Amino acid sequence: MNEVSPAIPVSGEDRHATWLELFFDLVAVAGVAQIAHLLHGEPGAADIGLYALLFLAFWSAWIGFTLYGNVAGEGTHTRTVLAAMFGMAVMAAAVPGVHEGEDGQARALALAYVLIRILAGRAWRHRREILVDWPAAQLSLGVIPWIVSLWTLEPVRYWLWALGIALDLWVTFTVSARDVIESRKAHDEREKKHSRSRDTVPPVSVAAPHADHLSERLGLFVIIVLGEGVAQVIEAASDATWDRRLYGLASAAFFLLVALWSLSFRHGYAGVPYLTARSLPARAALPLHCFVTVCLAALAAGLGAATEHLHTLPDTTRWLLCASLAGYFLLTGIAALRRPEGVRRWMLSVVLPCCALPLLLAGFGGGLGTVAVVWLLVAVTLWPTFYESRRARRVEPAARPGA
């Protein structure tokens, strides 16, 4: 394979996920499943915090190589991607041990994460390209706390991991393209000064992601998360008594996941509901995708837990289900801010009730049965589609000639 290939343009030939990329995404299936299991039973605040932390770390490792494959195209180094896959598999396998406080598994997870980030940075340096849309994929500031955590114990270790994720987000939103390019040029000057070789170092260039291909990969990740919801319900139902309650809950869970699929893909872009192509810069759209999948994976875990409690939901499980759906619609509102018209009406008529009603249900729905709670969440999720269809019927007569 060639060491360097030209950047893929934003628009051009039609590209789809390769077999290597699909193989890589299979590791995401294992990782999402392992992390979602952290919310089984009756999770407390510490369990939810660890879930969010590990999901963000796993997503960060995944997106770094997703963007690398997106830009590199046929120039992708297969061995580099396979090495990253092995590291992500180690991270996924270590999740249960981290949850149980095992130091060995926690160090293995941190070491695998560090090596994945180093591999990503090395791959970009070889390409001599700057990915200005996601500088955290190339800058190693957020990796430093993870390295330090290899010599610490819990809970300090977890705080260092959280600091690393926070630094990556800080780099994403504050470091400009000019800063990244100047930093790379300064690094090249130092390398040239200390190197005995007088070979000319090729200049760096700015990498532009292939938008359609990236949208497909992001959408595949959302499909993986929704599929995990189906898997959670199936796994729990296999050990439950098949009666009327189970039939009602399974039907409600299926309709809920289908409604979320419809919002994310039929009314969204890259798996993010009500996001449109190029309506947000990549630095905003990628974190939005990350947080949407965090909410969907938590909702999937909640559905699995609900299947295990068919009579009455524990308070923690009810809050997990309802708060996850409320967070999903809050992020929907952020994506819809770039709607061409009617933003204020959309916020008041759709986003506000879809955020408030699940939270009210979480706070005051303790007397409701499990099946009733999930069906009410289905009704909330269907409301945006119903609102849009009513609005379209009202606008259609006015748009006819002569109206």
Short mmCIF file of C-alpha atoms in Angstrom, two decimals:
data_model
loop_
_atom_site.label_atom_id
_atom_site.label_comp_id
_atom_site.label_asym_id
_atom_site.label_seq_id
_atom_site.Cartn_x
_atom_site.Cartn_y
_atom_site.Cartn_z
CA MET A 1 0.00 0.00 0.00
CA ASN A 2 1.11 3.56 -0.55
CA GLU A 3 2.26 5.52 2.43
CA VAL A 4 0.36 8.62 1.38
CA SER A 5 -2.73 9.14 -0.73
CA PRO A 6 -4.48 12.39 -1.61
CA ALA A 7 -7.32 13.57 0.58
CA ILE A 8 -10.79 12.49 -0.45
CA PRO A 9 -12.84 15.52 -1.52
CA VAL A 10 -16.05 16.40 0.22
CA SER A 11 -17.99 15.75 -2.95
CA GLY A 12 -16.98 13.39 -5.70
CA GLU A 13 -17.19 9.70 -6.40
CA ASP A 14 -19.81 7.69 -4.57
CA ARG A 15 -18.14 5.88 -1.65
CA HIS A 16 -19.51 3.32 0.75
CA ALA A 17 -18.13 1.56 3.79
CA THR A 18 -15.52 -1.05 2.88
CA TRP A 19 -15.39 -4.60 4.23
CA LEU A 20 -12.55 -3.54 6.52
CA GLU A 21 -14.62 -0.67 7.90
CA LEU A 22 -17.61 -2.93 8.45
CA PHE A 23 -15.34 -5.42 10.22
CA PHE A 24 -14.07 -2.53 12.33
CA ASP A 25 -17.65 -1.53 13.19
CA LEU A 26 -18.35 -5.05 14.46
CA VAL A 27 -16.02 -4.28 17.33
CA ALA A 28 -18.28 -1.33 18.08
CA VAL A 29 -21.13 -3.81 18.49
CA ALA A 30 -19.20 -5.66 21.19
CA GLY A 31 -18.15 -2.45 22.89
CA VAL A 32 -21.62 -0.93 22.99
CA ALA A 33 -23.05 -4.19 24.37
CA GLN A 34 -20.46 -4.40 27.13
CA ILE A 35 -20.84 -0.78 28.15
CA ALA A 36 -24.65 -0.95 28.09
CA HIS A 37 -24.51 -3.86 30.55
CA LEU A 38 -23.14 -1.44 33.14
CA LEU A 39 -26.69 -0.10 33.48
CA HIS A 40 -28.33 -3.46 34.21
CA GLY A 41 -30.15 -4.04 37.48
CA GLU A 42 -30.66 -0.82 39.44
CA PRO A 43 -27.73 1.42 38.50
CA GLY A 44 -26.64 4.16 40.84
CA ALA A 45 -25.01 7.50 40.10
CA ALA A 46 -21.54 5.92 40.06
CA ASP A 47 -22.66 3.29 37.52
CA ILE A 48 -24.18 5.93 35.25
CA GLY A 49 -21.06 8.09 35.50
CA LEU A 50 -18.80 5.15 34.63
CA TYR A 51 -21.10 4.23 31.74
CA ALA A 52 -20.92 7.75 30.27
CA LEU A 53 -17.14 7.92 30.75
CA LEU A 54 -16.41 4.58 29.09
CA PHE A 55 -18.87 5.22 26.25
CA LEU A 56 -17.20 8.56 25.47
CA ALA A 57 -13.76 6.91 25.53
CA PHE A 58 -14.90 4.08 23.26
CA TRP A 59 -16.59 6.49 20.86
CA SER A 60 -13.47 8.70 20.77
CA ALA A 61 -11.30 5.71 19.84
CA TRP A 62 -13.83 4.66 17.18
CA ILE A 63 -14.25 8.10 15.59
CA GLY A 64 -10.51 8.64 15.29
CA PHE A 65 -10.08 5.66 12.96
CA THR A 66 -13.41 6.27 11.26
CA LEU A 67 -12.15 9.67 10.16
CA TYR A 68 -8.79 8.20 9.19
CA GLY A 69 -10.44 5.64 6.91
CA ASN A 70 -12.77 8.31 5.57
CA VAL A 71 -9.91 10.54 4.44
CA ALA A 72 -7.36 7.87 3.52
CA GLY A 73 -9.72 5.83 1.35
CA GLU A 74 -7.75 3.25 -0.59
CA GLY A 75 -4.59 4.46 1.16
CA THR A 76 -5.78 3.11 4.50
CA HIS A 77 -3.18 0.93 6.20
CA THR A 78 -4.94 -2.34 6.93
CA ARG A 79 -2.50 -3.41 9.63
CA THR A 80 -2.96 -0.12 11.47
CA VAL A 81 -6.74 -0.47 11.46
CA LEU A 82 -6.55 -4.11 12.58
CA ALA A 83 -4.24 -3.14 15.44
CA ALA A 84 -6.78 -0.49 16.50
CA MET A 85 -9.54 -3.12 16.28
CA PHE A 86 -7.59 -5.38 18.63
CA GLY A 87 -7.17 -2.49 21.06
CA MET A 88 -10.89 -1.72 21.00
CA ALA A 89 -11.65 -5.41 21.60
CA VAL A 90 -9.41 -5.28 24.67
CA MET A 91 -11.26 -2.20 25.88
CA ALA A 92 -14.62 -3.94 25.41
CA ALA A 93 -13.45 -7.09 27.20
CA ALA A 94 -12.10 -5.08 30.14
CA VAL A 95 -15.34 -3.18 30.82
CA PRO A 96 -16.87 -5.72 33.28
CA GLY A 97 -13.64 -5.87 35.25
CA VAL A 98 -13.46 -2.09 35.43
CA HIS A 99 -17.01 -2.06 36.77
CA GLU A 100 -16.03 -4.55 39.46
CA GLY A 101 -12.96 -2.53 40.47
CA GLU A 102 -10.32 -4.88 39.08
CA ASP A 103 -7.03 -2.98 38.73
CA GLY A 104 -5.65 -5.28 36.03
CA GLN A 105 -8.59 -4.81 33.69
CA ALA A 106 -8.66 -1.06 34.33
CA ARG A 107 -4.98 -0.74 33.42
CA ALA A 108 -5.53 -2.90 30.34
CA LEU A 109 -8.37 -0.67 29.20
CA ALA A 110 -6.36 2.51 29.76
CA LEU A 111 -3.30 1.08 28.00
CA ALA A 112 -5.38 -0.07 25.02
CA TYR A 113 -6.96 3.39 24.76
CA VAL A 114 -3.56 5.09 24.86
CA LEU A 115 -2.15 2.80 22.17
CA ILE A 116 -5.19 3.37 19.93
CA ARG A 117 -4.78 7.14 20.20
CA ILE A 118 -1.04 6.86 19.50
CA LEU A 119 -1.74 4.70 16.45
CA ALA A 120 -4.22 7.29 15.16
CA GLY A 121 -1.76 10.14 15.64
CA ARG A 122 1.00 8.16 13.93
CA ALA A 123 -1.25 7.37 10.96
CA TRP A 124 -2.06 11.05 10.47
CA ARG A 125 1.61 12.06 10.74
CA HIS A 126 2.51 9.60 8.00
CA ARG A 127 -0.16 11.08 5.76
CA ARG A 128 1.18 14.62 6.31
CA GLU A 129 -2.37 15.91 6.61
CA ILE A 130 -4.18 18.03 9.18
CA LEU A 131 -7.73 17.09 10.11
CA VAL A 132 -8.95 20.49 11.20
CA ASP A 133 -12.53 19.31 11.69
CA TRP A 134 -11.52 17.00 14.56
CA PRO A 135 -8.11 18.04 15.95
CA ALA A 136 -8.43 15.70 18.94
CA ALA A 137 -7.73 12.79 16.57
CA GLN A 138 -4.20 14.13 16.05
CA LEU A 139 -3.36 16.03 19.24
CA SER A 140 -2.33 13.96 22.26
CA LEU A 141 -3.17 16.37 25.07
CA GLY A 142 -6.18 14.32 26.18
CA VAL A 143 -4.09 11.13 26.26
CA ILE A 144 -1.73 12.38 28.99
CA PRO A 145 -4.16 11.84 31.92
CA TRP A 146 -4.82 8.31 30.66
CA ILE A 147 -1.08 7.59 30.72
CA VAL A 148 -0.81 8.93 34.27
CA SER A 149 -3.78 6.75 35.30
CA LEU A 150 -1.72 3.61 34.65
CA TRP A 151 -0.02 4.22 38.01
CA THR A 152 -3.07 5.26 40.02
CA LEU A 153 -5.98 3.50 41.72
CA GLU A 154 -9.70 4.21 41.80
CA PRO A 155 -11.33 6.67 42.17
CA VAL A 156 -8.38 8.86 41.10
CA ARG A 157 -8.05 6.77 37.94
CA TYR A 158 -11.59 7.57 36.85
CA TRP A 159 -11.15 11.28 37.47
CA LEU A 160 -8.04 11.22 35.29
CA TRP A 161 -9.97 9.48 32.52
CA ALA A 162 -12.69 12.13 32.77
CA LEU A 163 -10.03 14.84 32.60
CA GLY A 164 -8.64 13.29 29.42
CA ILE A 165 -12.08 13.26 27.77
CA ALA A 166 -12.67 16.87 28.89
CA LEU A 167 -9.32 17.94 27.39
CA ASP A 168 -10.25 16.33 24.08
CA LEU A 169 -13.52 18.24 24.03
CA TRP A 170 -11.68 21.44 24.96
CA VAL A 171 -9.24 20.91 22.09
CA THR A 172 -12.12 20.24 19.71
CA PHE A 173 -13.95 23.46 20.46
CA THR A 174 -11.04 25.87 21.10
CA VAL A 175 -8.12 24.90 18.87
CA SER A 176 -8.38 26.51 15.46
CA ALA A 177 -7.16 25.16 12.16
CA ARG A 178 -4.34 27.68 12.15
CA ASP A 179 -3.20 26.51 15.60
CA VAL A 180 -3.05 22.90 14.43
CA ILE A 181 -1.11 23.75 11.28
CA GLU A 182 1.35 25.97 13.13
CA SER A 183 1.87 23.28 15.75
CA ARG A 184 2.63 20.70 13.07
CA LYS A 185 5.05 23.06 11.29
CA ALA A 186 6.88 23.74 14.55
CA HIS A 187 7.11 20.00 15.19
CA ASP A 188 8.55 19.45 11.71
CA GLU A 189 11.12 22.17 12.25
CA ARG A 190 12.29 20.56 15.48
CA GLU A 191 12.48 17.15 13.79
CA LYS A 192 14.48 18.60 10.93
CA LYS A 193 16.84 20.41 13.29
CA HIS A 194 17.64 17.32 15.35
CA SER A 195 17.75 14.93 12.41
CA ARG A 196 20.99 14.17 10.63
CA SER A 197 19.14 13.64 7.38
CA ARG A 198 18.90 16.61 5.01
CA ASP A 199 15.95 15.22 3.11
CA THR A 200 13.23 17.74 2.43
CA VAL A 201 10.18 17.20 4.61
CA PRO A 202 7.00 17.38 2.49
CA PRO A 203 4.60 20.13 3.56
CA VAL A 204 1.43 19.33 5.43
CA SER A 205 -1.97 19.72 3.80
CA VAL A 206 -5.51 20.14 5.10
CA ALA A 207 -7.65 16.99 4.96
CA ALA A 208 -11.29 17.35 3.93
CA PRO A 209 -13.62 14.51 4.98
CA HIS A 210 -15.87 12.81 2.47
CA ALA A 211 -19.25 13.92 3.79
CA ASP A 212 -21.48 11.18 2.37
CA HIS A 213 -19.15 8.38 3.43
CA LEU A 214 -18.81 9.84 6.93
CA SER A 215 -22.57 10.16 7.21
CA GLU A 216 -22.92 6.48 6.34
CA ARG A 217 -20.41 5.42 9.01
CA LEU A 218 -22.05 7.60 11.66
CA GLY A 219 -25.44 6.19 10.72
CA LEU A 220 -24.11 2.64 10.99
CA PHE A 221 -23.02 3.36 14.55
CA VAL A 222 -26.53 4.57 15.44
CA ILE A 223 -28.00 1.42 13.86
CA ILE A 224 -25.64 -0.63 16.04
CA VAL A 225 -26.91 1.13 19.15
CA LEU A 226 -30.57 0.67 18.18
CA GLY A 227 -29.86 -2.97 17.45
CA GLU A 228 -28.43 -3.28 20.94
CA GLY A 229 -31.85 -2.25 22.24
CA VAL A 230 -33.43 -5.14 20.37
CA ALA A 231 -30.74 -7.51 21.68
CA GLN A 232 -31.29 -6.34 25.26
CA VAL A 233 -35.02 -7.05 25.09
CA ILE A 234 -34.50 -10.44 23.42
CA GLU A 235 -31.93 -11.49 26.02
CA ALA A 236 -34.17 -10.51 28.92
CA ALA A 237 -37.29 -12.04 27.32
CA SER A 238 -35.56 -15.39 26.86
CA ASP A 239 -35.45 -15.80 30.65
CA ALA A 240 -38.89 -14.37 31.40
CA THR A 241 -42.32 -15.97 31.55
CA TRP A 242 -44.15 -15.41 28.29
CA ASP A 243 -47.42 -13.86 29.34
CA ARG A 244 -49.58 -10.89 28.44
CA ARG A 245 -47.29 -8.39 30.15
CA LEU A 246 -44.26 -9.61 28.22
CA TYR A 247 -46.15 -9.41 24.93
CA GLY A 248 -47.23 -5.85 25.72
CA LEU A 249 -43.75 -4.74 26.74
CA ALA A 250 -42.05 -6.39 23.76
CA SER A 251 -44.49 -4.67 21.39
CA ALA A 252 -43.97 -1.31 23.08
CA ALA A 253 -40.17 -1.66 23.02
CA PHE A 254 -40.28 -2.55 19.33
CA PHE A 255 -42.47 0.45 18.46
CA LEU A 256 -40.24 2.72 20.53
CA LEU A 257 -37.08 1.62 18.73
CA VAL A 258 -38.81 1.89 15.33
CA ALA A 259 -39.96 5.43 16.16
CA LEU A 260 -36.43 6.38 17.18
CA TRP A 261 -35.08 4.86 13.97
CA SER A 262 -37.57 6.91 11.96
CA LEU A 263 -36.59 10.14 13.71
CA SER A 264 -32.87 9.46 13.36
CA PHE A 265 -32.87 8.43 9.69
CA ARG A 266 -36.10 9.36 7.92
CA HIS A 267 -36.12 12.77 9.62
CA GLY A 268 -32.41 13.15 10.30
CA TYR A 269 -28.92 12.96 8.92
CA ALA A 270 -26.02 10.70 9.99
CA GLY A 271 -28.29 9.19 12.61
CA VAL A 272 -28.96 12.52 14.33
CA PRO A 273 -32.65 13.55 14.23
CA TYR A 274 -33.51 16.77 12.40
CA LEU A 275 -29.90 17.40 11.48
CA THR A 276 -29.36 18.27 7.82
CA ALA A 277 -26.29 17.89 5.64
CA ARG A 278 -23.75 20.64 6.35
CA SER A 279 -26.14 22.53 8.63
CA LEU A 280 -23.55 22.32 11.41
CA PRO A 281 -19.74 22.23 11.23
CA ALA A 282 -18.16 18.86 11.92
CA ARG A 283 -16.82 20.07 15.27
CA ALA A 284 -20.40 20.50 16.44
CA ALA A 285 -22.06 17.64 14.53
CA LEU A 286 -19.65 14.93 15.73
CA PRO A 287 -20.11 15.63 19.48
CA LEU A 288 -23.84 15.82 18.83
CA HIS A 289 -23.71 12.35 17.29
CA CYS A 290 -21.72 11.09 20.28
CA PHE A 291 -24.19 12.36 22.88
CA VAL A 292 -27.20 11.12 20.88
CA THR A 293 -25.73 7.62 20.86
CA VAL A 294 -24.98 7.88 24.59
CA CYS A 295 -28.68 8.50 25.21
CA LEU A 296 -29.82 5.76 22.83
CA ALA A 297 -27.51 3.15 24.38
CA ALA A 298 -28.73 4.07 27.87
CA LEU A 299 -32.33 3.77 26.64
CA ALA A 300 -31.51 0.34 25.18
CA ALA A 301 -30.15 -0.78 28.55
CA GLY A 302 -33.28 0.56 30.22
CA LEU A 303 -35.50 -1.47 27.91
CA GLY A 304 -33.59 -4.61 28.81
CA ALA A 305 -33.99 -3.84 32.51
CA ALA A 306 -37.71 -3.11 32.02
CA THR A 307 -38.17 -6.56 30.50
CA GLU A 308 -36.81 -8.02 33.74
CA HIS A 309 -39.35 -6.04 35.82
CA LEU A 310 -42.66 -6.57 34.05
CA HIS A 311 -44.89 -5.59 36.98
CA THR A 312 -43.40 -2.35 38.31
CA LEU A 313 -40.27 -0.51 37.29
CA PRO A 314 -37.68 0.30 39.96
CA ASP A 315 -37.26 4.04 40.35
CA THR A 316 -33.72 3.98 38.95
CA THR A 317 -34.80 2.09 35.83
CA ARG A 318 -37.75 4.42 35.24
CA TRP A 319 -35.47 7.44 35.57
CA LEU A 320 -32.93 5.84 33.23
CA LEU A 321 -35.53 5.27 30.52
CA CYS A 322 -37.20 8.65 30.82
CA ALA A 323 -34.08 10.76 31.27
CA SER A 324 -32.40 9.06 28.29
CA LEU A 325 -35.36 9.88 26.06
CA ALA A 326 -35.50 13.46 27.38
CA GLY A 327 -31.78 13.87 26.63
CA TYR A 328 -32.31 12.50 23.15
CA PHE A 329 -34.97 15.12 22.42
CA LEU A 330 -32.90 17.89 23.99
CA LEU A 331 -30.13 17.07 21.52
CA THR A 332 -32.77 16.95 18.78
CA GLY A 333 -33.62 20.52 19.66
CA ILE A 334 -29.96 21.54 19.31
CA ALA A 335 -29.79 19.91 15.86
CA ALA A 336 -33.04 21.64 14.84
CA LEU A 337 -31.72 25.12 15.65
CA ARG A 338 -30.59 25.41 12.04
CA ARG A 339 -34.03 24.71 10.65
CA PRO A 340 -34.83 27.20 7.88
CA GLU A 341 -38.06 28.38 9.51
CA GLY A 342 -40.37 27.92 12.46
CA VAL A 343 -37.62 27.21 15.00
CA ARG A 344 -39.40 28.86 17.91
CA ARG A 345 -42.67 27.08 17.21
CA TRP A 346 -40.81 23.77 16.83
CA MET A 347 -39.07 24.26 20.17
CA LEU A 348 -42.29 25.07 22.01
CA SER A 349 -44.50 22.50 20.28
CA VAL A 350 -42.12 19.54 19.99
CA VAL A 351 -38.85 19.81 21.89
CA LEU A 352 -40.26 21.23 25.12
CA PRO A 353 -43.05 18.67 25.61
CA CYS A 354 -40.85 15.77 24.48
CA CYS A 355 -38.27 16.76 27.10
CA ALA A 356 -40.68 17.66 29.89
CA LEU A 357 -43.18 14.78 29.66
CA PRO A 358 -40.60 11.97 30.14
CA LEU A 359 -39.16 13.79 33.15
CA LEU A 360 -42.63 14.22 34.63
CA LEU A 361 -43.26 10.54 34.01
CA ALA A 362 -40.00 9.70 35.76
CA GLY A 363 -40.86 11.82 38.77
CA PHE A 364 -44.54 10.97 39.20
CA GLY A 365 -45.01 7.65 37.39
CA GLY A 366 -44.09 5.39 40.27
CA GLY A 367 -47.60 3.96 40.46
CA LEU A 368 -47.75 2.98 36.79
CA GLY A 369 -46.96 -0.48 35.48
CA THR A 370 -43.93 -1.19 33.35
CA VAL A 371 -45.90 -1.71 30.15
CA ALA A 372 -47.82 1.55 30.64
CA VAL A 373 -44.59 3.53 31.14
CA VAL A 374 -43.01 2.21 27.94
CA TRP A 375 -46.16 2.80 25.89
CA LEU A 376 -46.30 6.38 27.17
CA LEU A 377 -42.71 6.84 25.99
CA VAL A 378 -43.79 5.50 22.59
CA ALA A 379 -46.52 8.16 22.47
CA VAL A 380 -43.98 10.88 23.29
CA THR A 381 -41.61 9.62 20.58
CA LEU A 382 -44.38 9.58 17.95
CA TRP A 383 -45.44 13.14 18.69
CA PRO A 384 -42.81 14.88 16.46
CA THR A 385 -43.84 12.79 13.44
CA PHE A 386 -47.53 13.44 14.13
CA TYR A 387 -46.84 17.17 14.52
CA GLU A 388 -44.92 17.31 11.24
CA SER A 389 -47.65 15.44 9.35
CA ARG A 390 -50.35 17.82 10.69
CA ARG A 391 -48.21 20.82 9.77
CA ALA A 392 -47.63 19.44 6.25
CA ARG A 393 -51.37 18.95 5.73
CA ARG A 394 -52.00 22.55 6.74
CA VAL A 395 -49.30 23.92 4.45
CA GLU A 396 -50.22 21.80 1.42
CA PRO A 397 -53.54 23.52 0.53
CA ALA A 398 -51.92 26.96 0.79
CA ALA A 399 -49.12 25.85 -1.55
CA ARG A 400 -51.49 24.80 -4.36
CA PRO A 401 -51.77 27.11 -7.38
CA GLY A 402 -54.66 29.52 -6.99
CA ALA A 403 -55.03 28.95 -3.27
#
